[in-house]
């Protein structure tokens, strides 16, 4: 049988294993081969064969994602292992998750070491249908024992972690295609549960606030835009660390820590960066408005317009020396 008589499906499978250089040669053999070399089916096959990626955004081209994955050889943005988790595979874990949602904190114990995980989060290791509740450490031990490529699900905050890639998947570091796939999985996981829906809402708020922090807090652009707001650094640090842990912030902004008790104004001893009383961060007006509306405020409102006097000369110098990205 001649090559040009082979059906397109088999030719796509063959071409999907070719190196990019050889694929170029394949495409100039004939018109049929050229169509196959530029088809979506071919690049889907090649993306999986070369990198193990089986997911993408609905409106994205497989070739575009392939090119993006070529710039990510160490899986920092596109995890190949999360693609093995599908809504179908997730079904038994979704059933277990729905059960755990209704448990009392005292019952959130690892089935291996019996440690209580009410604070840190009870986990599931998604691999070949094993649905035992584990703490993170026991899940990692199991991961090494079975030499699997499973995904850790931290149930209290709906975070997914890949031990092989050594990072959370679907979070701010990941590619948008990865984030879409993870969000789809979590939607299936929490479907039909009011408590699950509330957990997803908190997850979305957490992700939104992490992006707000990364874009609109302690950035050089905040200074260059003109007006900015001054926020107690200890509160901002606590808020961001909770977001990184998958949890939204707690408590009102504590700007009372920045006040001079004698004048009632912003203390002239306040300084940027420092994780101490009197240390502060800077945020845009839009982020300030969001934080106050969401968390509340204890103390005064301080802006760049409040530090123009001669008494704040050292403070302004400290801000000018602040190395911001």
PDB file of C-alpha atoms in Angstrom:
ATOM      1  CA  UNK A   1       0.000   0.000   0.000  1.00  0.00           C
ATOM      2  CA  UNK A   2       1.240   3.446  -0.910  1.00  0.00           C
ATOM      3  CA  UNK A   3       1.523   6.093   1.810  1.00  0.00           C
ATOM      4  CA  UNK A   4      -0.957   8.387   0.096  1.00  0.00           C
ATOM      5  CA  UNK A   5      -3.523   5.577   0.276  1.00  0.00           C
ATOM      6  CA  UNK A   6      -3.389   5.368   4.072  1.00  0.00           C
ATOM      7  CA  UNK A   7      -6.413   6.940   5.783  1.00  0.00           C
ATOM      8  CA  UNK A   8      -6.071  10.344   7.432  1.00  0.00           C
ATOM      9  CA  UNK A   9      -6.478   9.028  10.974  1.00  0.00           C
ATOM     10  CA  UNK A  10      -3.500   6.683  10.686  1.00  0.00           C
ATOM     11  CA  UNK A  11      -1.406   9.289   8.883  1.00  0.00           C
ATOM     12  CA  UNK A  12      -2.167  11.774  11.678  1.00  0.00           C
ATOM     13  CA  UNK A  13      -1.041   9.222  14.250  1.00  0.00           C
ATOM     14  CA  UNK A  14       2.208   8.614  12.338  1.00  0.00           C
ATOM     15  CA  UNK A  15       2.922  12.295  11.723  1.00  0.00           C
ATOM     16  CA  UNK A  16       2.171  13.070  15.364  1.00  0.00           C
ATOM     17  CA  UNK A  17       5.346  11.187  16.327  1.00  0.00           C
ATOM     18  CA  UNK A  18       7.589  13.086  13.918  1.00  0.00           C
ATOM     19  CA  UNK A  19      10.059  15.712  15.070  1.00  0.00           C
ATOM     20  CA  UNK A  20       9.192  19.250  14.008  1.00  0.00           C
ATOM     21  CA  UNK A  21      11.975  19.244  11.410  1.00  0.00           C
ATOM     22  CA  UNK A  22      10.738  15.980   9.891  1.00  0.00           C
ATOM     23  CA  UNK A  23       7.148  17.217   9.979  1.00  0.00           C
ATOM     24  CA  UNK A  24       8.192  20.081   7.727  1.00  0.00           C
ATOM     25  CA  UNK A  25       9.510  17.565   5.187  1.00  0.00           C
ATOM     26  CA  UNK A  26       6.357  15.484   5.577  1.00  0.00           C
ATOM     27  CA  UNK A  27       4.188  18.480   4.715  1.00  0.00           C
ATOM     28  CA  UNK A  28       5.791  19.037   1.281  1.00  0.00           C
ATOM     29  CA  UNK A  29       5.296  15.477   0.016  1.00  0.00           C
ATOM     30  CA  UNK A  30       1.834  16.158  -1.365  1.00  0.00           C
ATOM     31  CA  UNK A  31      -1.309  18.212  -0.845  1.00  0.00           C
ATOM     32  CA  UNK A  32      -2.893  15.551   1.391  1.00  0.00           C
ATOM     33  CA  UNK A  33       0.149  15.426   3.663  1.00  0.00           C
ATOM     34  CA  UNK A  34       0.254  19.221   3.800  1.00  0.00           C
ATOM     35  CA  UNK A  35      -3.365  19.369   5.002  1.00  0.00           C
ATOM     36  CA  UNK A  36      -2.642  16.788   7.683  1.00  0.00           C
ATOM     37  CA  UNK A  37       0.508  18.600   8.841  1.00  0.00           C
ATOM     38  CA  UNK A  38      -1.500  21.773   9.428  1.00  0.00           C
ATOM     39  CA  UNK A  39      -4.598  20.128  10.906  1.00  0.00           C
ATOM     40  CA  UNK A  40      -5.781  20.606  14.468  1.00  0.00           C
ATOM     41  CA  UNK A  41      -5.877  16.829  14.934  1.00  0.00           C
ATOM     42  CA  UNK A  42      -2.182  16.562  14.136  1.00  0.00           C
ATOM     43  CA  UNK A  43      -1.124  19.243  16.624  1.00  0.00           C
ATOM     44  CA  UNK A  44      -3.357  17.761  19.305  1.00  0.00           C
ATOM     45  CA  UNK A  45      -1.652  14.412  18.749  1.00  0.00           C
ATOM     46  CA  UNK A  46       1.809  15.979  18.721  1.00  0.00           C
ATOM     47  CA  UNK A  47       1.189  18.032  21.879  1.00  0.00           C
ATOM     48  CA  UNK A  48       0.244  14.881  23.753  1.00  0.00           C
ATOM     49  CA  UNK A  49       3.057  12.746  22.308  1.00  0.00           C
ATOM     50  CA  UNK A  50       5.777  15.335  22.962  1.00  0.00           C
ATOM     51  CA  UNK A  51       4.590  16.863  26.228  1.00  0.00           C
ATOM     52  CA  UNK A  52       1.663  14.835  27.609  1.00  0.00           C
ATOM     53  CA  UNK A  53      -0.716  17.813  27.443  1.00  0.00           C
ATOM     54  CA  UNK A  54      -4.330  16.896  26.653  1.00  0.00           C
ATOM     55  CA  UNK A  55      -6.257  20.064  27.550  1.00  0.00           C
ATOM     56  CA  UNK A  56      -6.663  23.593  26.187  1.00  0.00           C
ATOM     57  CA  UNK A  57      -8.984  26.562  26.176  1.00  0.00           C
ATOM     58  CA  UNK A  58     -12.188  25.977  24.158  1.00  0.00           C
ATOM     59  CA  UNK A  59     -11.373  28.643  21.557  1.00  0.00           C
ATOM     60  CA  UNK A  60      -7.625  27.991  21.376  1.00  0.00           C
ATOM     61  CA  UNK A  61      -5.728  26.263  18.573  1.00  0.00           C
ATOM     62  CA  UNK A  62      -3.729  23.168  19.467  1.00  0.00           C
ATOM     63  CA  UNK A  63      -0.743  24.436  17.488  1.00  0.00           C
ATOM     64  CA  UNK A  64      -0.727  27.726  19.410  1.00  0.00           C
ATOM     65  CA  UNK A  65      -0.674  25.830  22.700  1.00  0.00           C
ATOM     66  CA  UNK A  66       2.070  23.537  21.366  1.00  0.00           C
ATOM     67  CA  UNK A  67       4.249  26.545  20.578  1.00  0.00           C
ATOM     68  CA  UNK A  68       3.628  27.946  24.059  1.00  0.00           C
ATOM     69  CA  UNK A  69       4.487  24.619  25.658  1.00  0.00           C
ATOM     70  CA  UNK A  70       7.820  24.558  23.783  1.00  0.00           C
ATOM     71  CA  UNK A  71       8.796  27.547  25.948  1.00  0.00           C
ATOM     72  CA  UNK A  72       7.907  25.602  29.118  1.00  0.00           C
ATOM     73  CA  UNK A  73      10.219  22.552  29.153  1.00  0.00           C
ATOM     74  CA  UNK A  74      10.183  22.194  32.959  1.00  0.00           C
ATOM     75  CA  UNK A  75       6.369  22.263  33.363  1.00  0.00           C
ATOM     76  CA  UNK A  76       6.315  25.527  35.286  1.00  0.00           C
ATOM     77  CA  UNK A  77       3.164  26.704  33.513  1.00  0.00           C
ATOM     78  CA  UNK A  78       1.601  23.665  31.849  1.00  0.00           C
ATOM     79  CA  UNK A  79       1.388  20.493  33.950  1.00  0.00           C
ATOM     80  CA  UNK A  80       1.062  17.275  31.911  1.00  0.00           C
ATOM     81  CA  UNK A  81      -0.179  15.250  34.875  1.00  0.00           C
ATOM     82  CA  UNK A  82      -3.330  17.281  35.599  1.00  0.00           C
ATOM     83  CA  UNK A  83      -4.565  16.277  32.131  1.00  0.00           C
ATOM     84  CA  UNK A  84      -4.966  12.710  33.368  1.00  0.00           C
ATOM     85  CA  UNK A  85      -7.674  13.956  35.722  1.00  0.00           C
ATOM     86  CA  UNK A  86     -10.998  14.205  33.897  1.00  0.00           C
ATOM     87  CA  UNK A  87     -14.564  14.782  35.163  1.00  0.00           C
ATOM     88  CA  UNK A  88     -15.174  11.031  34.780  1.00  0.00           C
ATOM     89  CA  UNK A  89     -12.092  10.080  36.817  1.00  0.00           C
ATOM     90  CA  UNK A  90     -13.049  12.700  39.396  1.00  0.00           C
ATOM     91  CA  UNK A  91     -16.475  11.155  40.152  1.00  0.00           C
ATOM     92  CA  UNK A  92     -15.507   8.962  43.159  1.00  0.00           C
ATOM     93  CA  UNK A  93     -13.454  11.812  44.606  1.00  0.00           C
ATOM     94  CA  UNK A  94     -16.374  14.207  44.175  1.00  0.00           C
ATOM     95  CA  UNK A  95     -18.551  11.812  46.175  1.00  0.00           C
ATOM     96  CA  UNK A  96     -15.962  11.696  48.960  1.00  0.00           C
ATOM     97  CA  UNK A  97     -15.561  15.488  48.890  1.00  0.00           C
ATOM     98  CA  UNK A  98     -19.330  15.947  49.268  1.00  0.00           C
ATOM     99  CA  UNK A  99     -19.238  13.714  52.352  1.00  0.00           C
ATOM    100  CA  UNK A 100     -16.322  15.532  53.953  1.00  0.00           C
ATOM    101  CA  UNK A 101     -18.060  18.897  53.518  1.00  0.00           C
ATOM    102  CA  UNK A 102     -20.566  17.910  56.195  1.00  0.00           C
ATOM    103  CA  UNK A 103     -18.080  16.566  58.726  1.00  0.00           C
ATOM    104  CA  UNK A 104     -17.365  18.292  62.009  1.00  0.00           C
ATOM    105  CA  UNK A 105     -13.827  19.711  62.378  1.00  0.00           C
ATOM    106  CA  UNK A 106     -12.986  17.073  64.995  1.00  0.00           C
ATOM    107  CA  UNK A 107     -13.602  14.334  62.423  1.00  0.00           C
ATOM    108  CA  UNK A 108     -11.289  15.728  59.734  1.00  0.00           C
ATOM    109  CA  UNK A 109      -8.538  13.214  60.475  1.00  0.00           C
ATOM    110  CA  UNK A 110      -5.981  11.544  58.225  1.00  0.00           C
ATOM    111  CA  UNK A 111      -6.844   7.846  57.881  1.00  0.00           C
ATOM    112  CA  UNK A 112      -3.137   6.935  57.948  1.00  0.00           C
ATOM    113  CA  UNK A 113      -1.533   8.886  60.802  1.00  0.00           C
ATOM    114  CA  UNK A 114      -4.807  10.045  62.460  1.00  0.00           C
ATOM    115  CA  UNK A 115      -3.634  13.677  62.729  1.00  0.00           C
ATOM    116  CA  UNK A 116      -6.436  16.234  62.658  1.00  0.00           C
ATOM    117  CA  UNK A 117      -6.436  18.335  59.480  1.00  0.00           C
ATOM    118  CA  UNK A 118      -9.180  20.830  60.284  1.00  0.00           C
ATOM    119  CA  UNK A 119      -6.734  23.741  60.041  1.00  0.00           C
ATOM    120  CA  UNK A 120      -4.274  22.545  57.392  1.00  0.00           C
ATOM    121  CA  UNK A 121      -6.820  20.826  55.165  1.00  0.00           C
ATOM    122  CA  UNK A 122      -7.710  17.174  54.630  1.00  0.00           C
ATOM    123  CA  UNK A 123      -6.454  15.876  51.283  1.00  0.00           C
ATOM    124  CA  UNK A 124      -7.269  13.363  48.568  1.00  0.00           C
ATOM    125  CA  UNK A 125      -4.601  11.901  46.296  1.00  0.00           C
ATOM    126  CA  UNK A 126      -6.263  11.498  42.908  1.00  0.00           C
ATOM    127  CA  UNK A 127      -4.744   8.340  41.496  1.00  0.00           C
ATOM    128  CA  UNK A 128      -6.416   5.134  40.251  1.00  0.00           C
ATOM    129  CA  UNK A 129      -9.597   5.558  42.279  1.00  0.00           C
ATOM    130  CA  UNK A 130      -7.971   5.584  45.728  1.00  0.00           C
ATOM    131  CA  UNK A 131     -10.208   7.836  47.849  1.00  0.00           C
ATOM    132  CA  UNK A 132      -8.670   7.571  51.326  1.00  0.00           C
ATOM    133  CA  UNK A 133      -8.478  10.811  53.288  1.00  0.00           C
ATOM    134  CA  UNK A 134      -4.888  11.781  53.977  1.00  0.00           C
ATOM    135  CA  UNK A 135      -2.860  14.635  55.365  1.00  0.00           C
ATOM    136  CA  UNK A 136      -0.409  16.179  52.899  1.00  0.00           C
ATOM    137  CA  UNK A 137       2.594  14.309  54.323  1.00  0.00           C
ATOM    138  CA  UNK A 138       0.887  10.912  54.090  1.00  0.00           C
ATOM    139  CA  UNK A 139      -0.317  11.722  50.574  1.00  0.00           C
ATOM    140  CA  UNK A 140       3.283  12.473  49.565  1.00  0.00           C
ATOM    141  CA  UNK A 141       4.475   9.198  51.105  1.00  0.00           C
ATOM    142  CA  UNK A 142       1.803   7.331  49.157  1.00  0.00           C
ATOM    143  CA  UNK A 143       2.803   9.218  45.987  1.00  0.00           C
ATOM    144  CA  UNK A 144       6.395   7.992  46.351  1.00  0.00           C
ATOM    145  CA  UNK A 145       5.362   4.436  47.238  1.00  0.00           C
ATOM    146  CA  UNK A 146       3.142   3.929  44.195  1.00  0.00           C
ATOM    147  CA  UNK A 147       5.418   5.988  41.920  1.00  0.00           C
ATOM    148  CA  UNK A 148       2.300   7.566  40.492  1.00  0.00           C
ATOM    149  CA  UNK A 149       1.603  10.858  38.812  1.00  0.00           C
ATOM    150  CA  UNK A 150      -1.477  11.712  40.849  1.00  0.00           C
ATOM    151  CA  UNK A 151      -2.742  15.113  41.875  1.00  0.00           C
ATOM    152  CA  UNK A 152      -3.205  16.217  45.479  1.00  0.00           C
ATOM    153  CA  UNK A 153      -6.544  17.866  46.264  1.00  0.00           C
ATOM    154  CA  UNK A 154      -6.579  20.002  49.396  1.00  0.00           C
ATOM    155  CA  UNK A 155     -10.289  19.918  50.130  1.00  0.00           C
ATOM    156  CA  UNK A 156     -10.749  22.861  52.490  1.00  0.00           C
ATOM    157  CA  UNK A 157      -9.477  25.425  49.964  1.00  0.00           C
ATOM    158  CA  UNK A 158      -9.929  23.530  46.661  1.00  0.00           C
ATOM    159  CA  UNK A 159      -6.253  23.663  45.773  1.00  0.00           C
ATOM    160  CA  UNK A 160      -4.667  21.102  43.444  1.00  0.00           C
ATOM    161  CA  UNK A 161      -0.973  20.295  43.765  1.00  0.00           C
ATOM    162  CA  UNK A 162       1.261  18.233  41.482  1.00  0.00           C
ATOM    163  CA  UNK A 163       4.127  16.552  43.359  1.00  0.00           C
ATOM    164  CA  UNK A 164       5.992  15.830  40.114  1.00  0.00           C
ATOM    165  CA  UNK A 165       5.888  19.470  38.985  1.00  0.00           C
ATOM    166  CA  UNK A 166       6.286  20.589  42.623  1.00  0.00           C
ATOM    167  CA  UNK A 167       3.689  23.360  42.412  1.00  0.00           C
ATOM    168  CA  UNK A 168       0.028  24.217  42.673  1.00  0.00           C
ATOM    169  CA  UNK A 169      -1.734  23.825  39.362  1.00  0.00           C
ATOM    170  CA  UNK A 170      -4.334  26.201  37.982  1.00  0.00           C
ATOM    171  CA  UNK A 171      -3.070  29.092  40.081  1.00  0.00           C
ATOM    172  CA  UNK A 172      -1.526  32.453  39.140  1.00  0.00           C
ATOM    173  CA  UNK A 173       1.781  30.906  37.988  1.00  0.00           C
ATOM    174  CA  UNK A 174       0.101  28.519  35.584  1.00  0.00           C
ATOM    175  CA  UNK A 175      -0.929  28.942  31.970  1.00  0.00           C
ATOM    176  CA  UNK A 176      -4.474  30.096  31.263  1.00  0.00           C
ATOM    177  CA  UNK A 177      -5.275  26.737  29.613  1.00  0.00           C
ATOM    178  CA  UNK A 178      -4.178  24.930  32.758  1.00  0.00           C
ATOM    179  CA  UNK A 179      -6.241  27.292  34.903  1.00  0.00           C
ATOM    180  CA  UNK A 180      -9.318  26.669  32.742  1.00  0.00           C
ATOM    181  CA  UNK A 181      -8.913  22.882  33.003  1.00  0.00           C
ATOM    182  CA  UNK A 182      -8.480  22.974  36.793  1.00  0.00           C
ATOM    183  CA  UNK A 183     -11.465  25.291  37.213  1.00  0.00           C
ATOM    184  CA  UNK A 184     -13.595  22.908  35.112  1.00  0.00           C
ATOM    185  CA  UNK A 185     -12.572  20.013  37.364  1.00  0.00           C
ATOM    186  CA  UNK A 186     -13.413  21.976  40.506  1.00  0.00           C
ATOM    187  CA  UNK A 187     -16.804  22.935  39.072  1.00  0.00           C
ATOM    188  CA  UNK A 188     -17.563  19.235  38.605  1.00  0.00           C
ATOM    189  CA  UNK A 189     -16.242  18.464  42.076  1.00  0.00           C
ATOM    190  CA  UNK A 190     -18.543  20.978  43.793  1.00  0.00           C
ATOM    191  CA  UNK A 191     -21.565  20.567  41.520  1.00  0.00           C
ATOM    192  CA  UNK A 192     -24.912  20.171  43.260  1.00  0.00           C
ATOM    193  CA  UNK A 193     -23.712  21.257  46.705  1.00  0.00           C
ATOM    194  CA  UNK A 194     -24.468  24.581  48.380  1.00  0.00           C
ATOM    195  CA  UNK A 195     -21.410  24.229  50.591  1.00  0.00           C
ATOM    196  CA  UNK A 196     -19.347  23.341  47.544  1.00  0.00           C
ATOM    197  CA  UNK A 197     -20.624  26.404  45.702  1.00  0.00           C
ATOM    198  CA  UNK A 198     -19.689  28.610  48.662  1.00  0.00           C
ATOM    199  CA  UNK A 199     -16.198  27.048  48.613  1.00  0.00           C
ATOM    200  CA  UNK A 200     -15.882  27.832  44.887  1.00  0.00           C
ATOM    201  CA  UNK A 201     -16.955  31.427  45.504  1.00  0.00           C
ATOM    202  CA  UNK A 202     -14.228  31.767  48.136  1.00  0.00           C
ATOM    203  CA  UNK A 203     -11.750  30.178  45.732  1.00  0.00           C
ATOM    204  CA  UNK A 204     -12.629  32.694  43.011  1.00  0.00           C
ATOM    205  CA  UNK A 205     -12.386  35.588  45.467  1.00  0.00           C
ATOM    206  CA  UNK A 206      -8.989  34.343  46.623  1.00  0.00           C
ATOM    207  CA  UNK A 207      -7.680  34.105  43.072  1.00  0.00           C
ATOM    208  CA  UNK A 208      -9.063  37.537  42.220  1.00  0.00           C
ATOM    209  CA  UNK A 209      -7.376  39.128  45.231  1.00  0.00           C
ATOM    210  CA  UNK A 210      -4.038  37.460  44.485  1.00  0.00           C
ATOM    211  CA  UNK A 211      -4.090  39.035  41.036  1.00  0.00           C
ATOM    212  CA  UNK A 212      -5.092  42.388  42.527  1.00  0.00           C
ATOM    213  CA  UNK A 213      -2.125  42.240  44.885  1.00  0.00           C
ATOM    214  CA  UNK A 214       0.323  41.244  42.147  1.00  0.00           C
ATOM    215  CA  UNK A 215      -0.830  44.059  39.866  1.00  0.00           C
ATOM    216  CA  UNK A 216      -1.791  46.922  42.160  1.00  0.00           C
ATOM    217  CA  UNK A 217       0.227  46.687  45.380  1.00  0.00           C
ATOM    218  CA  UNK A 218       3.889  47.569  45.988  1.00  0.00           C
ATOM    219  CA  UNK A 219       4.646  48.062  42.286  1.00  0.00           C
ATOM    220  CA  UNK A 220       6.604  50.822  40.557  1.00  0.00           C
ATOM    221  CA  UNK A 221       3.514  51.511  38.464  1.00  0.00           C
ATOM    222  CA  UNK A 222       1.607  52.410  41.633  1.00  0.00           C
ATOM    223  CA  UNK A 223       4.077  55.231  42.283  1.00  0.00           C
ATOM    224  CA  UNK A 224       4.178  56.409  38.688  1.00  0.00           C
ATOM    225  CA  UNK A 225       0.397  56.647  38.423  1.00  0.00           C
ATOM    226  CA  UNK A 226       0.351  59.537  40.910  1.00  0.00           C
ATOM    227  CA  UNK A 227      -2.116  59.164  43.772  1.00  0.00           C
ATOM    228  CA  UNK A 228      -1.631  56.067  45.931  1.00  0.00           C
ATOM    229  CA  UNK A 229      -2.830  54.873  49.340  1.00  0.00           C
ATOM    230  CA  UNK A 230      -0.740  53.799  52.307  1.00  0.00           C
ATOM    231  CA  UNK A 231      -1.696  50.531  54.048  1.00  0.00           C
ATOM    232  CA  UNK A 232      -0.336  48.883  57.191  1.00  0.00           C
ATOM    233  CA  UNK A 233       2.327  46.433  55.997  1.00  0.00           C
ATOM    234  CA  UNK A 234       1.634  43.782  58.630  1.00  0.00           C
ATOM    235  CA  UNK A 235      -2.019  43.601  57.546  1.00  0.00           C
ATOM    236  CA  UNK A 236      -1.066  43.388  53.863  1.00  0.00           C
ATOM    237  CA  UNK A 237       1.470  40.634  54.580  1.00  0.00           C
ATOM    238  CA  UNK A 238      -1.054  38.624  56.587  1.00  0.00           C
ATOM    239  CA  UNK A 239      -3.666  39.107  53.856  1.00  0.00           C
ATOM    240  CA  UNK A 240      -1.353  37.948  51.059  1.00  0.00           C
ATOM    241  CA  UNK A 241      -0.012  34.941  52.979  1.00  0.00           C
ATOM    242  CA  UNK A 242      -3.580  33.779  53.566  1.00  0.00           C
ATOM    243  CA  UNK A 243      -4.319  34.185  49.862  1.00  0.00           C
ATOM    244  CA  UNK A 244      -1.283  32.036  49.015  1.00  0.00           C
ATOM    245  CA  UNK A 245      -2.660  29.424  51.400  1.00  0.00           C
ATOM    246  CA  UNK A 246      -5.957  29.450  49.515  1.00  0.00           C
ATOM    247  CA  UNK A 247      -7.869  31.503  52.089  1.00  0.00           C
ATOM    248  CA  UNK A 248      -9.344  34.987  51.963  1.00  0.00           C
ATOM    249  CA  UNK A 249      -8.169  37.651  54.414  1.00  0.00           C
ATOM    250  CA  UNK A 250      -9.377  38.138  57.973  1.00  0.00           C
ATOM    251  CA  UNK A 251     -10.163  41.310  59.877  1.00  0.00           C
ATOM    252  CA  UNK A 252     -10.212  44.992  59.012  1.00  0.00           C
ATOM    253  CA  UNK A 253      -7.208  46.953  57.708  1.00  0.00           C
ATOM    254  CA  UNK A 254      -5.204  48.069  60.765  1.00  0.00           C
ATOM    255  CA  UNK A 255      -4.109  51.530  59.695  1.00  0.00           C
ATOM    256  CA  UNK A 256      -4.327  52.667  63.304  1.00  0.00           C
ATOM    257  CA  UNK A 257      -0.808  51.203  63.582  1.00  0.00           C
ATOM    258  CA  UNK A 258       0.458  54.000  61.319  1.00  0.00           C
ATOM    259  CA  UNK A 259      -0.993  56.897  63.316  1.00  0.00           C
ATOM    260  CA  UNK A 260       1.055  59.349  65.337  1.00  0.00           C
ATOM    261  CA  UNK A 261      -0.722  59.332  68.749  1.00  0.00           C
ATOM    262  CA  UNK A 262       0.095  63.014  69.324  1.00  0.00           C
ATOM    263  CA  UNK A 263      -0.944  64.533  66.000  1.00  0.00           C
ATOM    264  CA  UNK A 264      -3.448  61.913  64.827  1.00  0.00           C
ATOM    265  CA  UNK A 265      -1.757  62.048  61.397  1.00  0.00           C
ATOM    266  CA  UNK A 266       0.405  59.511  59.622  1.00  0.00           C
ATOM    267  CA  UNK A 267       3.514  58.950  61.720  1.00  0.00           C
ATOM    268  CA  UNK A 268       6.662  60.522  60.284  1.00  0.00           C
ATOM    269  CA  UNK A 269       8.507  57.393  61.469  1.00  0.00           C
ATOM    270  CA  UNK A 270       6.506  55.146  59.129  1.00  0.00           C
ATOM    271  CA  UNK A 271       8.558  53.435  56.452  1.00  0.00           C
ATOM    272  CA  UNK A 272       7.880  51.274  53.401  1.00  0.00           C
ATOM    273  CA  UNK A 273       8.696  47.561  53.251  1.00  0.00           C
ATOM    274  CA  UNK A 274       9.309  46.843  56.915  1.00  0.00           C
ATOM    275  CA  UNK A 275       7.404  43.996  58.572  1.00  0.00           C
ATOM    276  CA  UNK A 276       7.105  45.935  61.822  1.00  0.00           C
ATOM    277  CA  UNK A 277       4.781  48.431  63.413  1.00  0.00           C
ATOM    278  CA  UNK A 278       4.926  51.524  61.255  1.00  0.00           C
ATOM    279  CA  UNK A 279       5.849  49.665  58.087  1.00  0.00           C
ATOM    280  CA  UNK A 280       3.524  50.175  55.134  1.00  0.00           C
ATOM    281  CA  UNK A 281       2.640  49.091  51.614  1.00  0.00           C
ATOM    282  CA  UNK A 282       1.266  51.230  48.808  1.00  0.00           C
ATOM    283  CA  UNK A 283      -1.799  50.401  46.691  1.00  0.00           C
ATOM    284  CA  UNK A 284      -3.775  52.003  43.899  1.00  0.00           C
ATOM    285  CA  UNK A 285      -7.014  53.898  44.657  1.00  0.00           C
ATOM    286  CA  UNK A 286      -9.038  51.076  43.060  1.00  0.00           C
ATOM    287  CA  UNK A 287      -7.433  48.399  45.259  1.00  0.00           C
ATOM    288  CA  UNK A 288      -7.799  50.578  48.350  1.00  0.00           C
ATOM    289  CA  UNK A 289     -11.508  51.010  47.676  1.00  0.00           C
ATOM    290  CA  UNK A 290     -11.918  47.257  47.181  1.00  0.00           C
ATOM    291  CA  UNK A 291     -10.051  46.356  50.391  1.00  0.00           C
ATOM    292  CA  UNK A 292     -11.971  48.822  52.545  1.00  0.00           C
ATOM    293  CA  UNK A 293     -15.302  47.695  51.127  1.00  0.00           C
ATOM    294  CA  UNK A 294     -14.426  44.006  51.550  1.00  0.00           C
ATOM    295  CA  UNK A 295     -12.602  43.983  54.881  1.00  0.00           C
ATOM    296  CA  UNK A 296     -13.279  47.325  56.578  1.00  0.00           C
ATOM    297  CA  UNK A 297     -10.870  49.853  58.075  1.00  0.00           C
ATOM    298  CA  UNK A 298      -9.558  50.600  61.556  1.00  0.00           C
ATOM    299  CA  UNK A 299      -7.688  53.882  61.675  1.00  0.00           C
ATOM    300  CA  UNK A 300      -7.173  56.649  59.155  1.00  0.00           C
ATOM    301  CA  UNK A 301      -6.957  56.935  55.407  1.00  0.00           C
ATOM    302  CA  UNK A 302      -3.519  58.054  54.221  1.00  0.00           C
ATOM    303  CA  UNK A 303      -2.496  58.915  50.684  1.00  0.00           C
ATOM    304  CA  UNK A 304       0.510  60.285  48.818  1.00  0.00           C
ATOM    305  CA  UNK A 305      -1.045  63.724  49.164  1.00  0.00           C
ATOM    306  CA  UNK A 306      -0.656  63.511  52.953  1.00  0.00           C
ATOM    307  CA  UNK A 307       3.134  63.182  52.887  1.00  0.00           C
ATOM    308  CA  UNK A 308       4.104  66.315  50.954  1.00  0.00           C
ATOM    309  CA  UNK A 309       5.133  68.373  54.009  1.00  0.00           C
ATOM    310  CA  UNK A 310       8.766  68.913  55.080  1.00  0.00           C
ATOM    311  CA  UNK A 311       8.287  66.671  58.114  1.00  0.00           C
ATOM    312  CA  UNK A 312       7.883  63.702  55.748  1.00  0.00           C
ATOM    313  CA  UNK A 313      11.116  64.326  53.813  1.00  0.00           C
ATOM    314  CA  UNK A 314      12.821  61.192  55.173  1.00  0.00           C
ATOM    315  CA  UNK A 315       9.735  59.116  54.455  1.00  0.00           C
ATOM    316  CA  UNK A 316       9.592  60.336  50.842  1.00  0.00           C
ATOM    317  CA  UNK A 317      13.303  59.556  50.469  1.00  0.00           C
ATOM    318  CA  UNK A 318      12.724  56.023  51.746  1.00  0.00           C
ATOM    319  CA  UNK A 319       9.952  55.571  49.168  1.00  0.00           C
ATOM    320  CA  UNK A 320      12.237  56.910  46.403  1.00  0.00           C
ATOM    321  CA  UNK A 321      14.919  54.376  47.422  1.00  0.00           C
ATOM    322  CA  UNK A 322      12.365  51.548  47.453  1.00  0.00           C
ATOM    323  CA  UNK A 323      13.276  49.081  44.716  1.00  0.00           C
ATOM    324  CA  UNK A 324       9.956  48.153  43.175  1.00  0.00           C
ATOM    325  CA  UNK A 325       9.299  45.970  40.154  1.00  0.00           C
TER     326      UNK A 325
END
